[in-house]
PDB file of N, CA and C in Angstrom:
ATOM      1  N   MET A 133     -33.891   7.000 -40.215  1.00  0.00           N
ATOM      2  CA  MET A 133     -33.829   8.424 -40.488  1.00  0.00           C
ATOM      3  C   MET A 133     -34.890   9.131 -39.635  1.00  0.00           C
ATOM      4  N   LYS A 134     -34.511  10.252 -39.049  1.00  0.00           N
ATOM      5  CA  LYS A 134     -35.441  11.039 -38.244  1.00  0.00           C
ATOM      6  C   LYS A 134     -36.228  12.005 -39.116  1.00  0.00           C
ATOM      7  N   ARG A 135     -37.458  12.212 -38.725  1.00  0.00           N
ATOM      8  CA  ARG A 135     -38.292  13.211 -39.392  1.00  0.00           C
ATOM      9  C   ARG A 135     -38.362  14.414 -38.458  1.00  0.00           C
ATOM     10  N   ILE A 136     -37.940  15.577 -38.953  1.00  0.00           N
ATOM     11  CA  ILE A 136     -37.865  16.794 -38.143  1.00  0.00           C
ATOM     12  C   ILE A 136     -38.851  17.824 -38.685  1.00  0.00           C
ATOM     13  N   GLY A 137     -39.693  18.335 -37.796  1.00  0.00           N
ATOM     14  CA  GLY A 137     -40.616  19.403 -38.153  1.00  0.00           C
ATOM     15  C   GLY A 137     -40.001  20.737 -37.760  1.00  0.00           C
ATOM     16  N   LEU A 138     -40.214  21.747 -38.556  1.00  0.00           N
ATOM     17  CA  LEU A 138     -39.639  23.065 -38.303  1.00  0.00           C
ATOM     18  C   LEU A 138     -40.744  24.115 -38.314  1.00  0.00           C
ATOM     19  N   LEU A 139     -40.755  24.943 -37.283  1.00  0.00           N
ATOM     20  CA  LEU A 139     -41.666  26.074 -37.268  1.00  0.00           C
ATOM     21  C   LEU A 139     -40.941  27.264 -36.660  1.00  0.00           C
ATOM     22  N   SER A 140     -41.487  28.441 -36.859  1.00  0.00           N
ATOM     23  CA  SER A 140     -40.850  29.639 -36.312  1.00  0.00           C
ATOM     24  C   SER A 140     -41.888  30.731 -36.101  1.00  0.00           C
ATOM     25  N   ASP A 141     -41.461  31.747 -35.388  1.00  0.00           N
ATOM     26  CA  ASP A 141     -42.239  32.974 -35.206  1.00  0.00           C
ATOM     27  C   ASP A 141     -43.650  32.732 -34.671  1.00  0.00           C
ATOM     28  N   THR A 142     -43.758  31.922 -33.631  1.00  0.00           N
ATOM     29  CA  THR A 142     -45.070  31.693 -33.033  1.00  0.00           C
ATOM     30  C   THR A 142     -45.504  32.872 -32.164  1.00  0.00           C
ATOM     31  N   HIS A 143     -44.548  33.663 -31.689  1.00  0.00           N
ATOM     32  CA  HIS A 143     -44.836  34.871 -30.901  1.00  0.00           C
ATOM     33  C   HIS A 143     -45.811  34.600 -29.757  1.00  0.00           C
ATOM     34  N   GLY A 144     -45.665  33.446 -29.111  1.00  0.00           N
ATOM     35  CA  GLY A 144     -46.492  33.128 -27.954  1.00  0.00           C
ATOM     36  C   GLY A 144     -47.809  32.451 -28.266  1.00  0.00           C
ATOM     37  N   TRP A 145     -48.083  32.162 -29.525  1.00  0.00           N
ATOM     38  CA  TRP A 145     -49.351  31.539 -29.900  1.00  0.00           C
ATOM     39  C   TRP A 145     -49.084  30.290 -30.721  1.00  0.00           C
ATOM     40  N   LEU A 146     -49.729  29.189 -30.352  1.00  0.00           N
ATOM     41  CA  LEU A 146     -49.637  27.954 -31.130  1.00  0.00           C
ATOM     42  C   LEU A 146     -51.007  27.611 -31.689  1.00  0.00           C
ATOM     43  N   ASP A 147     -51.065  27.390 -32.972  1.00  0.00           N
ATOM     44  CA  ASP A 147     -52.301  26.940 -33.603  1.00  0.00           C
ATOM     45  C   ASP A 147     -52.677  25.592 -32.990  1.00  0.00           C
ATOM     46  N   PRO A 148     -53.918  25.375 -32.647  1.00  0.00           N
ATOM     47  CA  PRO A 148     -54.333  24.104 -32.051  1.00  0.00           C
ATOM     48  C   PRO A 148     -54.047  22.893 -32.950  1.00  0.00           C
ATOM     49  N   ARG A 149     -53.869  23.109 -34.234  1.00  0.00           N
ATOM     50  CA  ARG A 149     -53.603  22.006 -35.170  1.00  0.00           C
ATOM     51  C   ARG A 149     -52.131  21.618 -35.241  1.00  0.00           C
ATOM     52  N   ILE A 150     -51.256  22.338 -34.524  1.00  0.00           N
ATOM     53  CA  ILE A 150     -49.814  22.065 -34.573  1.00  0.00           C
ATOM     54  C   ILE A 150     -49.508  20.622 -34.205  1.00  0.00           C
ATOM     55  N   ARG A 151     -50.103  20.134 -33.129  1.00  0.00           N
ATOM     56  CA  ARG A 151     -49.840  18.766 -32.668  1.00  0.00           C
ATOM     57  C   ARG A 151     -50.176  17.749 -33.768  1.00  0.00           C
ATOM     58  N   GLU A 152     -51.308  17.929 -34.417  1.00  0.00           N
ATOM     59  CA  GLU A 152     -51.714  17.029 -35.506  1.00  0.00           C
ATOM     60  C   GLU A 152     -50.757  17.145 -36.697  1.00  0.00           C
ATOM     61  N   HIS A 153     -50.371  18.358 -37.030  1.00  0.00           N
ATOM     62  CA  HIS A 153     -49.509  18.598 -38.187  1.00  0.00           C
ATOM     63  C   HIS A 153     -48.141  17.936 -38.027  1.00  0.00           C
ATOM     64  N   PHE A 154     -47.594  17.962 -36.808  1.00  0.00           N
ATOM     65  CA  PHE A 154     -46.266  17.409 -36.560  1.00  0.00           C
ATOM     66  C   PHE A 154     -46.297  16.019 -35.921  1.00  0.00           C
ATOM     67  N   ALA A 155     -47.430  15.364 -35.926  1.00  0.00           N
ATOM     68  CA  ALA A 155     -47.584  14.061 -35.259  1.00  0.00           C
ATOM     69  C   ALA A 155     -46.592  13.013 -35.758  1.00  0.00           C
ATOM     70  N   ALA A 156     -46.249  13.031 -37.023  1.00  0.00           N
ATOM     71  CA  ALA A 156     -45.341  12.024 -37.589  1.00  0.00           C
ATOM     72  C   ALA A 156     -43.865  12.381 -37.389  1.00  0.00           C
ATOM     73  N   CYS A 157     -43.586  13.522 -36.779  1.00  0.00           N
ATOM     74  CA  CYS A 157     -42.201  13.966 -36.599  1.00  0.00           C
ATOM     75  C   CYS A 157     -41.584  13.367 -35.336  1.00  0.00           C
ATOM     76  N   ASP A 158     -40.302  13.068 -35.435  1.00  0.00           N
ATOM     77  CA  ASP A 158     -39.553  12.589 -34.278  1.00  0.00           C
ATOM     78  C   ASP A 158     -39.111  13.755 -33.396  1.00  0.00           C
ATOM     79  N   GLU A 159     -38.871  14.894 -34.017  1.00  0.00           N
ATOM     80  CA  GLU A 159     -38.455  16.104 -33.306  1.00  0.00           C
ATOM     81  C   GLU A 159     -39.124  17.301 -33.958  1.00  0.00           C
ATOM     82  N   VAL A 160     -39.380  18.329 -33.160  1.00  0.00           N
ATOM     83  CA  VAL A 160     -39.890  19.598 -33.684  1.00  0.00           C
ATOM     84  C   VAL A 160     -38.905  20.677 -33.266  1.00  0.00           C
ATOM     85  N   TRP A 161     -38.417  21.428 -34.222  1.00  0.00           N
ATOM     86  CA  TRP A 161     -37.456  22.506 -33.963  1.00  0.00           C
ATOM     87  C   TRP A 161     -38.161  23.839 -34.143  1.00  0.00           C
ATOM     88  N   HIS A 162     -37.915  24.745 -33.219  1.00  0.00           N
ATOM     89  CA  HIS A 162     -38.492  26.086 -33.291  1.00  0.00           C
ATOM     90  C   HIS A 162     -37.367  27.052 -33.637  1.00  0.00           C
ATOM     91  N   ALA A 163     -37.543  27.834 -34.694  1.00  0.00           N
ATOM     92  CA  ALA A 163     -36.464  28.653 -35.241  1.00  0.00           C
ATOM     93  C   ALA A 163     -36.434  30.098 -34.744  1.00  0.00           C
ATOM     94  N   GLY A 164     -37.214  30.455 -33.773  1.00  0.00           N
ATOM     95  CA  GLY A 164     -37.077  31.801 -33.236  1.00  0.00           C
ATOM     96  C   GLY A 164     -38.388  32.501 -32.959  1.00  0.00           C
ATOM     97  N   ASP A 165     -38.296  33.622 -32.250  1.00  0.00           N
ATOM     98  CA  ASP A 165     -39.464  34.408 -31.830  1.00  0.00           C
ATOM     99  C   ASP A 165     -40.521  33.519 -31.187  1.00  0.00           C
ATOM    100  N   ILE A 166     -40.090  32.817 -30.140  1.00  0.00           N
ATOM    101  CA  ILE A 166     -40.975  31.876 -29.453  1.00  0.00           C
ATOM    102  C   ILE A 166     -42.085  32.624 -28.713  1.00  0.00           C
ATOM    103  N   GLY A 167     -41.724  33.629 -27.947  1.00  0.00           N
ATOM    104  CA  GLY A 167     -42.723  34.436 -27.266  1.00  0.00           C
ATOM    105  C   GLY A 167     -42.992  34.051 -25.824  1.00  0.00           C
ATOM    106  N   GLY A 168     -42.588  32.874 -25.404  1.00  0.00           N
ATOM    107  CA  GLY A 168     -42.788  32.474 -24.010  1.00  0.00           C
ATOM    108  C   GLY A 168     -42.494  31.000 -23.812  1.00  0.00           C
ATOM    109  N   LEU A 169     -42.121  30.657 -22.591  1.00  0.00           N
ATOM    110  CA  LEU A 169     -41.786  29.264 -22.304  1.00  0.00           C
ATOM    111  C   LEU A 169     -42.976  28.328 -22.444  1.00  0.00           C
ATOM    112  N   HIS A 170     -44.191  28.841 -22.318  1.00  0.00           N
ATOM    113  CA  HIS A 170     -45.357  27.974 -22.469  1.00  0.00           C
ATOM    114  C   HIS A 170     -45.406  27.334 -23.859  1.00  0.00           C
ATOM    115  N   VAL A 171     -44.850  28.014 -24.855  1.00  0.00           N
ATOM    116  CA  VAL A 171     -44.813  27.454 -26.213  1.00  0.00           C
ATOM    117  C   VAL A 171     -43.909  26.225 -26.252  1.00  0.00           C
ATOM    118  N   THR A 172     -42.723  26.326 -25.690  1.00  0.00           N
ATOM    119  CA  THR A 172     -41.814  25.173 -25.699  1.00  0.00           C
ATOM    120  C   THR A 172     -42.361  24.043 -24.838  1.00  0.00           C
ATOM    121  N   GLU A 173     -43.031  24.380 -23.754  1.00  0.00           N
ATOM    122  CA  GLU A 173     -43.637  23.346 -22.909  1.00  0.00           C
ATOM    123  C   GLU A 173     -44.731  22.601 -23.661  1.00  0.00           C
ATOM    124  N   GLU A 174     -45.534  23.315 -24.413  1.00  0.00           N
ATOM    125  CA  GLU A 174     -46.597  22.677 -25.197  1.00  0.00           C
ATOM    126  C   GLU A 174     -46.011  21.799 -26.302  1.00  0.00           C
ATOM    127  N   LEU A 175     -44.953  22.258 -26.945  1.00  0.00           N
ATOM    128  CA  LEU A 175     -44.323  21.461 -28.004  1.00  0.00           C
ATOM    129  C   LEU A 175     -43.676  20.194 -27.445  1.00  0.00           C
ATOM    130  N   ALA A 176     -43.244  20.246 -26.204  1.00  0.00           N
ATOM    131  CA  ALA A 176     -42.581  19.090 -25.590  1.00  0.00           C
ATOM    132  C   ALA A 176     -43.554  17.960 -25.258  1.00  0.00           C
ATOM    133  N   ARG A 177     -44.829  18.241 -25.192  1.00  0.00           N
ATOM    134  CA  ARG A 177     -45.822  17.213 -24.836  1.00  0.00           C
ATOM    135  C   ARG A 177     -45.998  16.185 -25.909  1.00  0.00           C
TER     136      ARG A 177
END
């Protein structure tokens, strides 16, 4: 079974603790109002 993390409305800002919070997730889904491609690039790391 996959563990999926869900977040939304980052509006171009990611809390530095996001990586730690979603560390156990197989995938992270962003539900909208991303604010810029740098957010998706950071989540992909």
